[in-house]
XYZ file of C-alpha atoms in Angstrom:
576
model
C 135.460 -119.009 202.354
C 136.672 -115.969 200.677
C 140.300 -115.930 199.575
C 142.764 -113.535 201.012
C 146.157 -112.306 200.499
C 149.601 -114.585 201.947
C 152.736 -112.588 202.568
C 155.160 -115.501 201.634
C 159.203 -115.410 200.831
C 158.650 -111.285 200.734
C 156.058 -111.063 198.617
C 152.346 -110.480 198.675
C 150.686 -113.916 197.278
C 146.981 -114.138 196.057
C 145.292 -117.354 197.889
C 142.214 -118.572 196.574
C 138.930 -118.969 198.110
C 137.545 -122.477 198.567
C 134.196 -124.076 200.006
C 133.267 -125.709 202.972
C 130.617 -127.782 204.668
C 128.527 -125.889 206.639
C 128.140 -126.718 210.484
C 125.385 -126.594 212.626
C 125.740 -124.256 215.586
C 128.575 -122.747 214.461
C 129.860 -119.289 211.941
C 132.503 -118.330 209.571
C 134.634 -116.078 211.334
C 136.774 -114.880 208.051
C 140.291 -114.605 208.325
C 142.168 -110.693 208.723
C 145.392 -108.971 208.291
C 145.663 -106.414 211.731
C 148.719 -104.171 212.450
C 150.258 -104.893 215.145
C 152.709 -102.003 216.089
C 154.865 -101.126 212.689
C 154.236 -104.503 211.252
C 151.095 -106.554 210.096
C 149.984 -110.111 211.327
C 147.710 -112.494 210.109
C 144.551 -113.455 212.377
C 143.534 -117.141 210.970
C 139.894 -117.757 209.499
C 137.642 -120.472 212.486
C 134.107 -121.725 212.898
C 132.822 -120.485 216.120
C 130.021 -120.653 218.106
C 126.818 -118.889 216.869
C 125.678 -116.954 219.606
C 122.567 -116.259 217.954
C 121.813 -119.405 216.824
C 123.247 -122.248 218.914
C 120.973 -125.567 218.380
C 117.009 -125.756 217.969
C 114.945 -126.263 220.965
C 111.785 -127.362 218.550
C 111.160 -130.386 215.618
C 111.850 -128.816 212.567
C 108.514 -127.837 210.228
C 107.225 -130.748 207.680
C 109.395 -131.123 204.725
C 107.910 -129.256 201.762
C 106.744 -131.004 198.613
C 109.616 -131.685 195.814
C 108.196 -133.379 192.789
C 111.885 -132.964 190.959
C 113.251 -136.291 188.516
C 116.746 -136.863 188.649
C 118.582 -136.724 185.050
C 119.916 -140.278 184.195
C 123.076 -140.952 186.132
C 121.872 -138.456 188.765
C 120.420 -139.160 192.628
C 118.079 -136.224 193.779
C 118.615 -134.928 197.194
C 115.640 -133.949 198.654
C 115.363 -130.525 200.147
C 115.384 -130.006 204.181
C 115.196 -127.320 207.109
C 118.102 -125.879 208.264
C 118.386 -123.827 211.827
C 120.415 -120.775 210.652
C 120.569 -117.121 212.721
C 117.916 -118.915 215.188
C 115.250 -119.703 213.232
C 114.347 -122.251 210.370
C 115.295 -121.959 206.875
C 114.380 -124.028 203.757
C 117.125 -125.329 201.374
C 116.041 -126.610 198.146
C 117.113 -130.060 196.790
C 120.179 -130.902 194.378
C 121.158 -132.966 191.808
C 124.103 -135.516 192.347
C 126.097 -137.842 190.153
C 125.672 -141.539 191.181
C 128.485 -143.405 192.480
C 129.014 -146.971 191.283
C 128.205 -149.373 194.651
C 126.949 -146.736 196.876
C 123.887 -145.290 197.645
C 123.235 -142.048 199.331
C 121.677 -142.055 203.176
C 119.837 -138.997 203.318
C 120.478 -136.028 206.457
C 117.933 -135.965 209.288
C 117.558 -134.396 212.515
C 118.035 -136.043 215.699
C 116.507 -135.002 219.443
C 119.244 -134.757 221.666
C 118.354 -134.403 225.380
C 116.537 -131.087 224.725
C 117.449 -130.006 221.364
C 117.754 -130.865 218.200
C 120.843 -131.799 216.170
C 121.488 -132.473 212.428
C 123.345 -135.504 211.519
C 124.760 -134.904 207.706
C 123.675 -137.026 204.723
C 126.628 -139.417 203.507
C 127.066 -142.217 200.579
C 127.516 -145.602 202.078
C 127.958 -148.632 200.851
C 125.326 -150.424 198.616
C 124.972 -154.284 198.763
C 127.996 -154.868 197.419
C 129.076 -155.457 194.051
C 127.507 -157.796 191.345
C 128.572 -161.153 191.270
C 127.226 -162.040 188.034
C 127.730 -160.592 184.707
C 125.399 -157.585 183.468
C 122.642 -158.325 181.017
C 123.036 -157.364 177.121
C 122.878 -153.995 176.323
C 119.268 -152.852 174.867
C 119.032 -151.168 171.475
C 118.620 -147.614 171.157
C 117.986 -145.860 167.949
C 119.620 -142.554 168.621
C 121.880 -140.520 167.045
C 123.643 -137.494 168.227
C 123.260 -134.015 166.958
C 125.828 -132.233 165.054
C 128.438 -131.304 167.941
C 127.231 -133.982 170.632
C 128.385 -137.246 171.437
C 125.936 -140.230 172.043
C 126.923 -141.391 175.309
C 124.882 -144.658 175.308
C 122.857 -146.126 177.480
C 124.177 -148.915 180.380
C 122.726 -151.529 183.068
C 124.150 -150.172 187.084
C 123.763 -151.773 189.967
C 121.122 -150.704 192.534
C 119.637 -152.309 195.720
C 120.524 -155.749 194.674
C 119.184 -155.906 191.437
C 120.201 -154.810 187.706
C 118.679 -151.382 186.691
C 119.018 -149.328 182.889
C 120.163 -145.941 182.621
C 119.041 -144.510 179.297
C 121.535 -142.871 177.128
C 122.342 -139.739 176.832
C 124.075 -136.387 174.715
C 127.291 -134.548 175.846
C 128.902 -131.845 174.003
C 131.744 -132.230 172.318
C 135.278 -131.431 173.497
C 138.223 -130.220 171.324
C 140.793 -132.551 170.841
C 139.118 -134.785 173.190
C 137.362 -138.539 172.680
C 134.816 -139.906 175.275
C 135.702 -143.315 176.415
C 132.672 -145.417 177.645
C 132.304 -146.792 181.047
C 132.371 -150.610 181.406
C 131.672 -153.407 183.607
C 134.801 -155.847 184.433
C 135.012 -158.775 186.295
C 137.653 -158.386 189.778
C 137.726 -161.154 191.705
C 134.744 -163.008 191.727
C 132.967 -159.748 191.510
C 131.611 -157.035 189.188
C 133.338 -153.750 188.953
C 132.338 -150.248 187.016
C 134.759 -148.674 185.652
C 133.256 -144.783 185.013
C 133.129 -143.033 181.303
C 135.509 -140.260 181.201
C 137.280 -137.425 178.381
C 140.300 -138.520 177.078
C 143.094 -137.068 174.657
C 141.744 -137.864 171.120
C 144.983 -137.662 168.892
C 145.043 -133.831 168.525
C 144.386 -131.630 165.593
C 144.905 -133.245 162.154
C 147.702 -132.293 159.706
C 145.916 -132.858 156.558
C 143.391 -131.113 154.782
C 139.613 -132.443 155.034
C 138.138 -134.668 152.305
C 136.022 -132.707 149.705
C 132.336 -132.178 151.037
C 129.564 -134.801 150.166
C 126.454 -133.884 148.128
C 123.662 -132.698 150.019
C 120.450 -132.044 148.947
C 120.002 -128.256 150.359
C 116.634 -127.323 151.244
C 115.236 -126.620 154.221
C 111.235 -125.361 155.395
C 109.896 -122.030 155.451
C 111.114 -119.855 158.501
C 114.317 -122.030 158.293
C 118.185 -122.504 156.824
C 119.908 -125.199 155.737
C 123.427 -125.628 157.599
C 125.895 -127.801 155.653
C 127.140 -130.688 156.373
C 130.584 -131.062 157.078
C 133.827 -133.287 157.801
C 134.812 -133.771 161.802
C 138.497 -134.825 162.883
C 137.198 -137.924 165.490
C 139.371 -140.308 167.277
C 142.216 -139.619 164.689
C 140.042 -140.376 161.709
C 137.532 -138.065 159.266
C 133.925 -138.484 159.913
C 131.006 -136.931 158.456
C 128.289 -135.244 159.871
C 125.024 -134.268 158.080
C 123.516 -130.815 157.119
C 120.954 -129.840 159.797
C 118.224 -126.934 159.747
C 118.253 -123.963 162.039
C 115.273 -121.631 162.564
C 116.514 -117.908 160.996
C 117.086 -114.888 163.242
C 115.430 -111.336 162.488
C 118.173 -109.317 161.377
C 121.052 -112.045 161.175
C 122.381 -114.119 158.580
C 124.218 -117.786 159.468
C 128.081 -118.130 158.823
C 129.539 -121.328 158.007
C 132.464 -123.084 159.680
C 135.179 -123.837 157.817
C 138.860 -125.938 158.460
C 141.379 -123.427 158.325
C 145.421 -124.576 157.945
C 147.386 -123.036 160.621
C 150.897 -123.873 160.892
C 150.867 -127.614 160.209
C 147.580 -128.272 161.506
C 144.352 -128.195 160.468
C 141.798 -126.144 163.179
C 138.163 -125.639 162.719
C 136.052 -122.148 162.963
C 132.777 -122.644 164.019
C 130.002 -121.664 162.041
C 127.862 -118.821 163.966
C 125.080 -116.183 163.260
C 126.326 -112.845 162.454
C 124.852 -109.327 161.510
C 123.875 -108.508 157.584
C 120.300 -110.016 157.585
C 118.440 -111.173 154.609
C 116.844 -108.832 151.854
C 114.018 -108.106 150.987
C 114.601 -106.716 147.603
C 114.585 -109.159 144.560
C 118.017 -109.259 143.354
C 118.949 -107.128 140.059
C 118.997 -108.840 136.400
C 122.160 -110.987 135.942
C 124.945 -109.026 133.705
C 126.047 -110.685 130.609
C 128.970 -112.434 131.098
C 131.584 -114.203 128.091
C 130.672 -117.623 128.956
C 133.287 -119.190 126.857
C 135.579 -121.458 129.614
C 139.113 -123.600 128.650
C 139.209 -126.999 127.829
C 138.452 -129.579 130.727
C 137.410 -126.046 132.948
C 133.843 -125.354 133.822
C 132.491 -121.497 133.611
C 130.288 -120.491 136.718
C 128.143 -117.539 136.123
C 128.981 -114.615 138.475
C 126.140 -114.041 140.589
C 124.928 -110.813 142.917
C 126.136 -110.813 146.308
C 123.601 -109.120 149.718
C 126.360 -106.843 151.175
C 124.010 -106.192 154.368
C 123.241 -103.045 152.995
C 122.917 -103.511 149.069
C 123.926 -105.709 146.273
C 127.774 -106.502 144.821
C 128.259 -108.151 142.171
C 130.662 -110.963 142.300
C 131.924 -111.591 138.106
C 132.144 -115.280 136.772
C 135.038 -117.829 137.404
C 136.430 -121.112 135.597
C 136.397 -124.408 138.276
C 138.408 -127.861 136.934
C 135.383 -130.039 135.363
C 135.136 -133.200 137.650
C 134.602 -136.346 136.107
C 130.836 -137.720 136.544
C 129.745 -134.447 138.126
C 127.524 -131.391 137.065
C 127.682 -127.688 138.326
C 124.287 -126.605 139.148
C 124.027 -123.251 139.133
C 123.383 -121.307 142.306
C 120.115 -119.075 143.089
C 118.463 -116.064 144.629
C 114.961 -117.547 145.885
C 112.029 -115.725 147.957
C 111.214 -116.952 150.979
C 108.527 -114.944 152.769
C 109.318 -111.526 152.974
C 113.214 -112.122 152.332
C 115.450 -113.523 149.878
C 117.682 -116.428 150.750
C 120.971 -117.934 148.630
C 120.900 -121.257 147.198
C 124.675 -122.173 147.279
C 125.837 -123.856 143.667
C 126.938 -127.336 144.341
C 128.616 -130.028 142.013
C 126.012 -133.041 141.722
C 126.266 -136.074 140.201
C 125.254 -136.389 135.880
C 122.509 -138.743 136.669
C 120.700 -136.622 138.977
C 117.999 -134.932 136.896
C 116.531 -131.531 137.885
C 113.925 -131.398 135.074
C 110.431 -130.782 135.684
C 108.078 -133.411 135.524
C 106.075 -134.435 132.485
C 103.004 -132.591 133.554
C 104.478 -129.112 134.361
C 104.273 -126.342 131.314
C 107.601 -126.282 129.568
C 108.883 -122.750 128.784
C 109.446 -122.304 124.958
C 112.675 -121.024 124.720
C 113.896 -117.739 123.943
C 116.907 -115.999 122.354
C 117.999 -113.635 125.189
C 121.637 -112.780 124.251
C 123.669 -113.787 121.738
C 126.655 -113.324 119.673
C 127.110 -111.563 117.293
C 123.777 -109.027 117.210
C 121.141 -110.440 114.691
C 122.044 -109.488 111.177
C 125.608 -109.193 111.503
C 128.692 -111.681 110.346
C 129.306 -114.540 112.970
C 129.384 -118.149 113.286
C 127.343 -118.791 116.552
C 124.304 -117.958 118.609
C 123.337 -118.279 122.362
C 120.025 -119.605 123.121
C 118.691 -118.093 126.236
C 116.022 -119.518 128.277
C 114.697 -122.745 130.902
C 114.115 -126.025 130.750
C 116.726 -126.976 128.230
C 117.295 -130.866 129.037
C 120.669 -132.378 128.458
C 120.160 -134.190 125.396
C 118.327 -131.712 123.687
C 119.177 -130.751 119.913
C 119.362 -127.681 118.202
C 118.162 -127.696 114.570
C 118.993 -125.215 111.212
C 116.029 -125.304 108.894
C 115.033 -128.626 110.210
C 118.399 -130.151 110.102
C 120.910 -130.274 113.308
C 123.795 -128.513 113.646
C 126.875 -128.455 116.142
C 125.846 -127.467 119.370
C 126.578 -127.965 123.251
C 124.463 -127.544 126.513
C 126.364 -125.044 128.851
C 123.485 -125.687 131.535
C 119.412 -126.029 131.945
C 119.337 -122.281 130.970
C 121.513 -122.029 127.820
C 122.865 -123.691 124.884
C 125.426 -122.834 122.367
C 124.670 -123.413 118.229
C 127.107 -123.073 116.057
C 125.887 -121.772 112.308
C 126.592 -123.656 109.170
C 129.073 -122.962 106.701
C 127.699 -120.126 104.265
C 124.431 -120.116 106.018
C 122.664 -116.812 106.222
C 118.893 -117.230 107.229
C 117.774 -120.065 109.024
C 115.000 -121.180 111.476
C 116.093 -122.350 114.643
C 114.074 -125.176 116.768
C 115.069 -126.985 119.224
C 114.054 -130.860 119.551
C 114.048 -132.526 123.024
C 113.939 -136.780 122.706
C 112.567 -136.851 126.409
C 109.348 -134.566 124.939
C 109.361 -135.659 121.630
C 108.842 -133.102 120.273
C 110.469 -129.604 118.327
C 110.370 -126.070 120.121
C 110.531 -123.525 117.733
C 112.750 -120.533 118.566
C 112.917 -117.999 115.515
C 114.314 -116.811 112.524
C 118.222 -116.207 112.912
C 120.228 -113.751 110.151
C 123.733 -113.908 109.884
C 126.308 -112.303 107.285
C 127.506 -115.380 104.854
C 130.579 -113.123 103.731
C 133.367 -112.011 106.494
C 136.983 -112.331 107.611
C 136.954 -115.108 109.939
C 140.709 -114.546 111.056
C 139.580 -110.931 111.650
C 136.450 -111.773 113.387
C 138.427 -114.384 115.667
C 140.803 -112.106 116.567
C 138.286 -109.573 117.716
C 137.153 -112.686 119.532
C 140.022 -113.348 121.451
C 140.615 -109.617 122.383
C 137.024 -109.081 123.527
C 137.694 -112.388 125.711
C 141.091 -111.043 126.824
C 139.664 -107.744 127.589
C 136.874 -109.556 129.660
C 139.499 -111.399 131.410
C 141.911 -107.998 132.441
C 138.797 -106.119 133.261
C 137.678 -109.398 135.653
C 141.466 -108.988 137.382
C 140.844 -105.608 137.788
C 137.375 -106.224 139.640
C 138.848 -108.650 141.551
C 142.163 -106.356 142.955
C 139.579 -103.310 143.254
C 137.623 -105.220 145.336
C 140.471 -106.891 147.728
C 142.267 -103.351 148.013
C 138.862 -102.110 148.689
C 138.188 -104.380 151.672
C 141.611 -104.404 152.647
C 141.488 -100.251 152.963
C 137.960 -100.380 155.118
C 139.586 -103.357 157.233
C 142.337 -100.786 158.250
C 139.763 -98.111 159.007
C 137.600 -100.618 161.368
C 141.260 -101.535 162.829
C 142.050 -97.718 163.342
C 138.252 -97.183 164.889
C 138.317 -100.053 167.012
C 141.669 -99.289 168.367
C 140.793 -95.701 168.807
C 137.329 -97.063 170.509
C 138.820 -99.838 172.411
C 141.873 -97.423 174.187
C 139.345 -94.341 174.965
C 138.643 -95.397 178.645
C 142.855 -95.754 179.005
C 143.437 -92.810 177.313
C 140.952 -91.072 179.676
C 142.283 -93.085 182.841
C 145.868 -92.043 181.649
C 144.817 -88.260 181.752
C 143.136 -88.618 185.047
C 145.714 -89.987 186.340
C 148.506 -87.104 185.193
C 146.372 -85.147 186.580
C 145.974 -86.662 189.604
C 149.845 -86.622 189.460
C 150.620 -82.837 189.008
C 147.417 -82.105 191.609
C 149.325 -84.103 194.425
C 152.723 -82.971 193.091
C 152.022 -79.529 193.496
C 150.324 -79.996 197.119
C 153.129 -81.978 198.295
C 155.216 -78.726 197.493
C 153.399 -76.256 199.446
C 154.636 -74.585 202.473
C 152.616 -76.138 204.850
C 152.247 -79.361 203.049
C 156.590 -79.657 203.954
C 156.076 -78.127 207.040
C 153.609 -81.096 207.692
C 155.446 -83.926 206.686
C 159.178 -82.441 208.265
C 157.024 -82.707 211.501
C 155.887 -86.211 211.139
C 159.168 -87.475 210.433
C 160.998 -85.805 213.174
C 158.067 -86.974 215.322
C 158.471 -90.390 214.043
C 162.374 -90.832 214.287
C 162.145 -89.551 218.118
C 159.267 -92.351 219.070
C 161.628 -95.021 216.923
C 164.458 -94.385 218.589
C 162.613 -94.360 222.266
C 160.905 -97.358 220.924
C 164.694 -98.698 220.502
C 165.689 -97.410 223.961
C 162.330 -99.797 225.499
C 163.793 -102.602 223.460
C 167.024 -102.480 225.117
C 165.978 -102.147 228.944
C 163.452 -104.669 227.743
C 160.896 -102.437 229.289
C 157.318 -103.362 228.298
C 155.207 -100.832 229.912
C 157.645 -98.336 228.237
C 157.579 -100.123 224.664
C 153.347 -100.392 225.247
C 153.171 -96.553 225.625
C 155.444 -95.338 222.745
C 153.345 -97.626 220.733
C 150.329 -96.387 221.279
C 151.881 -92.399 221.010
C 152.988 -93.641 217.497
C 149.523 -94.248 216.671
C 147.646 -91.390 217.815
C 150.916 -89.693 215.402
C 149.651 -91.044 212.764
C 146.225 -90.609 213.201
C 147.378 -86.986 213.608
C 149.153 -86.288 210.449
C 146.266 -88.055 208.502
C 143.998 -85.914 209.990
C 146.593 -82.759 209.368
C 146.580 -83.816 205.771
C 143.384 -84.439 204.919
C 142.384 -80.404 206.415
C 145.720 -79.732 204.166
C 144.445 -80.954 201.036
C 140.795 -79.622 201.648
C 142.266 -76.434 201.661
C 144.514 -76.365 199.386
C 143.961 -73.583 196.195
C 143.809 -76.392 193.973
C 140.734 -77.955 195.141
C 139.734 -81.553 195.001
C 142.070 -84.008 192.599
């Protein structure tokens, strides 16, 4: 039933359509506003006999075949003929949630002298309720996805006897918590009481526990979608990392908690555009590794833009006690390249290869200072470098660190100036040999560490820099977007505005012609005269009289629309 305007307490109120049942024999005759005179009235909406249709005179065709299965807590309702605009039409089956103790008696028609009438299908009751307790609940190893809740499974109580519904998933609600259904003894009967979404304690007001370790990899053709912390039933719960199939041309956001006013709110993850590339990344850049005490330095790394590569510099993270910082990656999957996010993992997780795999011999890649000049260290560049390993000067070792599984820092002895450099690993047992290193036994040291700490200081100013360049940069191409978008998003008002001023100074300057006043002085004049006779009727309460003015005040206005509309097709300034 289609909704329709109210005029209530002076003003024009919008009601709402609804839906009703529809009835055999009978049509929708919609409600209508009429005029009546110089006022409107509302005709009411009615069913109505169908004067077409009325009630069949013939047994309705065979029910067609409907092999549909009803969903768990579901009852199908099987299709049937209906007799609509005298003849037969089918109407397909639906789907309806069962009710505890009732069961549903299907439609059918009925001959009736010498037609045939439709008596509607209704839920009745069932054989009462239970009067003994249900049966345990059966195991089900389920669990829900990320985002659903396991609704699980239950017994229900059908034709007399004890029946299982399997469980099933429902979506999550915001700030809501599903409460189960139950059975509960009334009386000296059973009763259900039905499963329903309930407030769950809000949004929480403190930040979410740090993320658990996850081991990320995922198959070919697919990503690897963290795992993260849920707010449920005023408590933090995890839920694990799942894979998603990619998308041609899209690349997968996560979600993240985000603090808004004194809550806590979550952004859903979601697929957005930028893609993958399909480019190998470009060599890293050489970065001053050196990081403050109880700090951790994580190599800057290049960043897929969408349309090319950024580089993103290096940054110190607090060391955590027991933990590692594996290094993140660039690795080629297919025809693109996908990210392996860094991740803090715990000491005694070992990502060495196995004893059978080919171990690299290291390498000196960079270093500092150049070979052959004064300094006191060296940086050994390469893979494979295990945690205990130990770096040796002419055979003996010498004071050294592991910064990761790809580099290690040796510090040169006192007055040393040509030395072979090996490295010995206790889990191989063995020394790898890395080559002769020349150093400068004579130099300032106070000099040299000062030109130390102003190439690290100038490193550090020059990171700052990066950093500002690149937030003023995105903050400057956020304002364009803002100024494009806005321009975009108010070009159909701005051209609606125009039309419209137009439309304004077209029927401005028609209303002001000659015969445009002429016109409208004669209409009123018209009008007042049949308003005043009308008022004249009123008073000698003449009907007949108060009839005919009526009707003269319509064929005047029919008149002067007519008048007008030959006005405005001719007038000089053409159509609006």
């Amino acid at each position: 039933i289609p909704g329709h305007w109210d005029w209530e307490d002076g003003k024009w109120e919008w009601e709402a359509g609804r839906t009703e049942p529809e009835r055999t024999g009978k049509k929708w005759r919609e409600a209508r506003w009429e005029k009546r005179g110089d006022i409107y009235a509302f005709v009411d909406g009615a069913w109505e006999d169908d004067a077409v249709a009325a009630y069949p005179r013939e047994a309705p065709p065979a029910p067609r075949a409907d092999n549909r299965r009803a969903r768990n807590g579901y009852v199908v309702i099987p299709g049937r003929w209906d007799w609509r605009g005298g003849r037969w039409e089918w109407i397909e089956g639906r789907e309806e949630a069962e009710r505890p103790g009732k069961r549903f008696r299907e439609g059918r028609w009925e001959k009736k002298g010498d037609q045939w009438a439709f008596t509607d299908g209704d839920w009745e009751e069932d054989r009462g309720y239970p009067r003994e307790a249900p049966p345990a609940p059966r195991a089900e190893r389920r669990r829900a996805r990320a985002g659903y809740v396991l609704v699980p499974g239950r017994w229900d109580w059908r034709g007399g006897t004890w029946e299982w519904i399997e469980g099933r998933e429902e979506a999550e609600r915001p700030g809501k918590r599903f409460r189960e259904g139950r059975w509960e003894k009334r009386g000296d009967q059973w009763a259900f009481t039905d499963e329903a979404w309930e407030d769950g304690g809000g949004y929480p007001r403190e930040a979410p526990p740090e993320p658990r370790y996850e081991p990320r990899r995922a198959r070919p053709g697919h990503i690897y979608v963290s795992g993260r912390w849920d707010w449920r039933n005023n408590g933090w719960e995890w839920i694990s990392g799942r894979e998603e199939a990619e998308r041609p041309g899209k690349r997968f956001r996560e979600g993240r908690w985000e603090k808004r006013g004194d809550q806590w709110s979550f952004v859903d993850g979601d697929w957005e555009d930028g893609g993958y590339p399909r480019e190998a990344p470009p060599e890293r850049r050489q970065e001053r590794r050196g990081a403050r005490a109880g700090f951790v330095f994580i190599s800057g790394r290049w960043e897929w833009a969408g349309s090319g590569w950024n580089w993103q510099p290096g940054h110190e993270e607090a060391a955590r006690p027991g933990l590692r910082f594996r290094e993140g990656r660039w690795e080629n999957r297919g025809d693109v390249w996908t990210y392996v996010d860094g991740a803090w993992i715990a000491e005694e997780i070992s990502e060495e290869p196995n004893r059978g795999q080919r171990v690299q011999r290291p390498i000196v890649g960079n270093y500092w200072p150049p070979k052959g000049k004064a300094g006191t260290r060296v940086l050994i560049s390469g893979r494979n470098f295990s945690s205990d390993a130990v770096v040796l000067w002419d055979g003996k070792p010498v004071r050294s660190r592991i910064l990761d599984s790809f580099e290690i820092e040796a510090f040169v002895p006192n007055n040393a100036t040509t030395g072979m450099i090996s490295l010995r690993d206790p889990a191989r047992r063995r020394e790898l040999e890395v080559g002769t290193f020349e150093v400068m036994a004579d130099f300032d040291f106070t000099a040299e560490q000062a030109k130390i700490d102003a190439a690290r200081k100038l490193a550090a100013e020059n990171a700052i820099k990066a950093r500002r360049f690149l937030a003023a940069r995105a903050a400057r191409e956020a304002a364009v977007r803002a100024r494009a978008d806005e321009w975009i998003s108010k070009r159909a008002q701005r051209r609606a505005d125009r039309i419209a001023a137009l439309r304004t100074r077209w029927a401005n300057e028609f209303l002001g012609s000659e015969d445009a006043q002429f016109e409208l002085t004669l209409h009123a004049q018209r009008s007042a005269d049949l308003h005043r006779a009308s008022e004249v009727a009123e008073i000698k309460n003449d009907v007949r009289l108060a009839v005919r003015i009526d009707v003269i005040r319509q064929r005047e206005d029919a008149r002067h629309d007519r008048r007008m509309e030959q006005l405005k097709a001719s007038f000089k300034g053409g159509t609006p």
